[in-house]
């Protein structure tokens, strides 16, 4: 028999076994039935342990103190209470798990039912789609076989022609609803102005101006008959006129006045008004004998037709514009020198030298010419003891002398100061020296390195004569270097 001191240890071991048995119960809901069987076995084992403990208590009662019996009863009661509580807790847990498992089974069954229902619904939908597709395909095949494409094409052509007529009607015969009127839109409504409309359409710049509803112009609109007469006078067809863009533009510009001029502005003495054609006016005049309004030689048939902010006067004659004035000839050294009587010998000399003449007649030349006067040429001819004809016939010498009077850039007199300036000439390796002395511009043959020019070799008599892009200074002497005398 075990000593009395070992009984608390045995009791503690029994308690540990019971706790281990309780916590060893699986938590999975799928093993609830196993828990119940295990619990029964554990309770039976506890009962055996309690019976063993009672036997030990009775057998060892003679060796224990009196207070020990009360302690054993207390431990026994606690063990029984704990065992009862554990049993109830296990039963409650088992019931809860059983209920949850039942709930899950219901949800799984419901899900399986929904899945089956959804599958059946999809199968029905697919069947319907297949049926509709089969019927549609069959219908399309039947329609394609029965369609008479020739009739369809003819129908589409008829519709296209009807649409074209509607577009032509809106574009050519009257303004579309809400459209702001312009010169072009109004002219299109008048059958007797169809040639004018075609002419305007052939000139893009005029078409833009005449299509602008904000334009404030006056249009002199010749009738179709007026164009027939004008074309006969010009000796050309309408197609030829429309193809000649420059002439057509000039004629149309001459029929457009740059402001709004009503017919009541005409007077018996005539009123001149500008047109789009530069420097070409037309005259509005009121005929005293019958009160009709005329523009140049054209009679106004219908006056003051509103066209947006502009007005139109229908006339019976095409106004032929004046011939364009030729642009003035650009100035050159030769053209300027020809206007100065005291440079006549120079002009003859330039004409006798092809190289210098080409330069003197080039409007783009930008040079400086020191131009000897007639008196200067007379003096050099006397010094050289030759006649003018002899000099002009010696082309090589003449060209060298003239080239010596030309500097390769424009030099205004204001650029010549009291400081000597060496300037290269068109003659190879030949320089002139220029300087302002006592407010006079003087020119020296060659390079003057020491001292002022003093009287110099030539004095500028007339400075800064413009000749196109060049400058001419008239001088009182012909510049001839000493080595030129050897070639005379």
Tab-separated table of C-alpha atoms in Angstrom, residues 260-443:
chain	number	residue	atom	x	y	z
A	260	UNK	CA	-21.145	101.453	-100.970
A	261	UNK	CA	-22.283	103.952	-103.644
A	262	UNK	CA	-26.011	104.128	-104.284
A	263	UNK	CA	-27.494	105.354	-107.521
A	264	UNK	CA	-28.714	108.592	-105.965
A	265	UNK	CA	-25.084	109.636	-105.527
A	266	UNK	CA	-24.843	110.247	-109.270
A	267	UNK	CA	-24.827	113.881	-110.378
A	268	UNK	CA	-25.066	115.600	-113.732
A	269	UNK	CA	-21.429	116.634	-113.488
A	270	UNK	CA	-20.325	113.127	-112.522
A	271	UNK	CA	-18.823	111.594	-109.353
A	272	UNK	CA	-15.513	109.734	-109.590
A	273	UNK	CA	-15.141	106.753	-107.241
A	274	UNK	CA	-12.201	104.351	-106.806
A	275	UNK	CA	-12.387	100.665	-107.732
A	276	UNK	CA	-10.385	97.660	-106.614
A	277	UNK	CA	-8.186	98.208	-109.674
A	278	UNK	CA	-5.370	100.508	-108.510
A	279	UNK	CA	-5.450	104.019	-109.946
A	280	UNK	CA	-8.561	103.257	-112.032
A	281	UNK	CA	-11.745	105.143	-111.064
A	282	UNK	CA	-15.229	104.979	-112.548
A	283	UNK	CA	-17.631	107.923	-112.867
A	284	UNK	CA	-21.260	107.893	-111.774
A	285	UNK	CA	-23.262	110.373	-113.809
A	286	UNK	CA	-26.916	111.344	-114.009
A	287	UNK	CA	-28.224	111.915	-117.558
A	288	UNK	CA	-29.983	115.265	-117.686
A	289	UNK	CA	-32.286	114.399	-120.584
A	290	UNK	CA	-33.938	111.283	-119.107
A	291	UNK	CA	-32.646	110.936	-115.534
A	292	UNK	CA	-30.929	107.603	-116.138
A	293	UNK	CA	-27.784	106.688	-114.221
A	294	UNK	CA	-24.627	105.881	-116.127
A	295	UNK	CA	-21.268	104.476	-115.020
A	296	UNK	CA	-18.704	105.457	-117.604
A	297	UNK	CA	-20.352	104.242	-120.842
A	298	UNK	CA	-22.656	101.670	-119.173
A	299	UNK	CA	-26.291	102.370	-118.349
A	300	UNK	CA	-27.621	101.144	-114.997
A	301	UNK	CA	-30.568	98.814	-115.692
A	302	UNK	CA	-31.398	97.828	-112.103
A	303	UNK	CA	-30.008	99.840	-109.211
A	304	UNK	CA	-29.428	99.397	-105.493
A	305	UNK	CA	-29.920	95.613	-105.109
A	306	UNK	CA	-29.104	94.756	-101.483
A	307	UNK	CA	-26.473	92.037	-101.035
A	308	UNK	CA	-25.626	91.762	-97.371
A	309	UNK	CA	-23.818	94.969	-96.506
A	310	UNK	CA	-23.033	95.605	-100.183
A	311	UNK	CA	-25.187	96.673	-103.120
A	312	UNK	CA	-25.340	95.628	-106.779
A	313	UNK	CA	-26.110	97.742	-109.863
A	314	UNK	CA	-26.950	95.729	-113.003
A	315	UNK	CA	-25.418	97.409	-116.087
A	316	UNK	CA	-25.757	96.823	-119.837
A	317	UNK	CA	-22.071	97.025	-120.790
A	318	UNK	CA	-18.833	95.432	-119.572
A	319	UNK	CA	-16.428	98.163	-118.506
A	320	UNK	CA	-13.057	97.646	-120.165
A	321	UNK	CA	-10.353	98.867	-117.793
A	322	UNK	CA	-7.655	101.247	-119.006
A	323	UNK	CA	-4.434	99.684	-120.185
A	324	UNK	CA	-2.005	99.153	-117.313
A	325	UNK	CA	0.554	101.895	-117.062
A	326	UNK	CA	4.063	100.613	-117.542
A	327	UNK	CA	6.230	100.752	-114.467
A	328	UNK	CA	8.828	103.526	-114.583
A	329	UNK	CA	12.233	102.414	-115.711
A	330	UNK	CA	14.562	101.991	-112.752
A	331	UNK	CA	17.256	104.602	-112.549
A	332	UNK	CA	20.813	103.763	-113.522
A	333	UNK	CA	24.048	105.716	-113.840
A	334	UNK	CA	23.517	106.012	-117.584
A	335	UNK	CA	19.885	107.188	-117.291
A	336	UNK	CA	20.771	109.833	-114.691
A	337	UNK	CA	23.862	111.042	-116.524
A	338	UNK	CA	21.825	111.365	-119.720
A	339	UNK	CA	19.662	114.013	-118.050
A	340	UNK	CA	22.668	116.242	-117.239
A	341	UNK	CA	23.829	118.292	-120.244
A	342	UNK	CA	27.296	118.883	-118.759
A	343	UNK	CA	27.961	115.115	-118.773
A	344	UNK	CA	27.257	114.474	-122.467
A	345	UNK	CA	30.869	113.561	-123.321
A	346	UNK	CA	30.907	111.121	-120.390
A	347	UNK	CA	27.709	109.529	-121.704
A	348	UNK	CA	29.364	109.127	-125.135
A	349	UNK	CA	32.459	107.656	-123.538
A	350	UNK	CA	30.432	105.151	-121.496
A	351	UNK	CA	28.518	104.107	-124.625
A	352	UNK	CA	31.826	103.453	-126.411
A	353	UNK	CA	33.038	101.043	-123.691
A	354	UNK	CA	30.963	97.829	-123.521
A	355	UNK	CA	32.250	96.827	-120.067
A	356	UNK	CA	31.529	100.209	-118.503
A	357	UNK	CA	28.223	100.528	-120.355
A	358	UNK	CA	26.997	97.228	-118.849
A	359	UNK	CA	27.781	98.543	-115.380
A	360	UNK	CA	26.257	101.981	-116.030
A	361	UNK	CA	22.959	100.490	-117.257
A	362	UNK	CA	22.560	97.935	-114.439
A	363	UNK	CA	19.861	99.133	-111.962
A	364	UNK	CA	21.301	96.821	-109.314
A	365	UNK	CA	24.816	98.235	-109.526
A	366	UNK	CA	25.952	99.829	-106.269
A	367	UNK	CA	29.096	101.851	-106.971
A	368	UNK	CA	30.477	105.396	-106.825
A	369	UNK	CA	31.239	107.237	-110.057
A	370	UNK	CA	33.448	110.304	-110.115
A	371	UNK	CA	31.958	111.827	-113.302
A	372	UNK	CA	34.184	114.346	-115.190
A	373	UNK	CA	32.296	117.278	-116.689
A	374	UNK	CA	32.485	118.257	-120.376
A	375	UNK	CA	35.063	120.935	-119.505
A	376	UNK	CA	37.167	118.306	-117.726
A	377	UNK	CA	37.178	116.121	-120.826
A	378	UNK	CA	38.065	119.107	-123.020
A	379	UNK	CA	41.023	119.856	-120.778
A	380	UNK	CA	42.399	116.295	-120.818
A	381	UNK	CA	41.972	116.034	-124.583
A	382	UNK	CA	43.986	119.215	-125.008
A	383	UNK	CA	46.625	117.943	-122.569
A	384	UNK	CA	46.879	114.625	-124.435
A	385	UNK	CA	46.743	116.388	-127.803
A	386	UNK	CA	44.065	114.049	-129.129
A	387	UNK	CA	40.534	114.511	-130.348
A	388	UNK	CA	37.394	113.155	-128.735
A	389	UNK	CA	36.954	110.722	-131.605
A	390	UNK	CA	40.467	109.369	-131.127
A	391	UNK	CA	39.781	108.760	-127.442
A	392	UNK	CA	36.418	107.120	-128.056
A	393	UNK	CA	37.919	104.875	-130.730
A	394	UNK	CA	40.649	103.661	-128.354
A	395	UNK	CA	38.377	101.244	-126.427
A	396	UNK	CA	41.118	99.761	-124.248
A	397	UNK	CA	42.454	103.117	-123.070
A	398	UNK	CA	38.966	104.538	-122.677
A	399	UNK	CA	37.863	101.578	-120.568
A	400	UNK	CA	40.922	101.917	-118.296
A	401	UNK	CA	40.286	105.643	-117.762
A	402	UNK	CA	36.587	105.142	-116.989
A	403	UNK	CA	37.316	102.174	-114.661
A	404	UNK	CA	39.717	104.434	-112.759
A	405	UNK	CA	36.757	106.734	-111.961
A	406	UNK	CA	34.605	103.971	-110.438
A	407	UNK	CA	34.821	102.813	-106.789
A	408	UNK	CA	33.280	99.424	-106.021
A	409	UNK	CA	30.872	100.692	-103.333
A	410	UNK	CA	28.674	103.762	-102.752
A	411	UNK	CA	30.527	106.525	-100.877
A	412	UNK	CA	28.361	109.543	-99.968
A	413	UNK	CA	30.151	112.838	-99.451
A	414	UNK	CA	29.194	112.755	-95.782
A	415	UNK	CA	31.509	109.747	-95.380
A	416	UNK	CA	34.513	111.763	-96.639
A	417	UNK	CA	36.193	113.560	-93.740
A	418	UNK	CA	39.380	115.561	-93.122
A	419	UNK	CA	41.157	112.288	-92.717
A	420	UNK	CA	42.526	110.935	-95.988
A	421	UNK	CA	40.871	107.765	-97.259
A	422	UNK	CA	42.399	105.410	-99.826
A	423	UNK	CA	39.728	103.792	-102.016
A	424	UNK	CA	40.263	101.000	-104.561
A	425	UNK	CA	38.892	101.518	-108.075
A	426	UNK	CA	37.685	99.004	-110.651
A	427	UNK	CA	41.084	99.348	-112.353
A	428	UNK	CA	43.299	96.623	-111.032
A	429	UNK	CA	45.775	97.766	-108.351
A	430	UNK	CA	44.781	101.417	-108.811
A	431	UNK	CA	43.709	103.587	-105.869
A	432	UNK	CA	42.355	107.074	-105.348
A	433	UNK	CA	42.824	109.251	-102.294
A	434	UNK	CA	39.835	111.316	-101.119
A	435	UNK	CA	39.744	113.982	-98.401
A	436	UNK	CA	37.661	116.895	-97.253
A	437	UNK	CA	39.712	120.108	-97.319
A	438	UNK	CA	38.158	123.421	-96.207
A	439	UNK	CA	34.658	121.968	-96.662
A	440	UNK	CA	35.464	120.785	-100.160
A	441	UNK	CA	35.836	117.190	-101.287
A	442	UNK	CA	38.990	116.600	-103.297
A	443	UNK	CA	40.229	113.553	-105.218
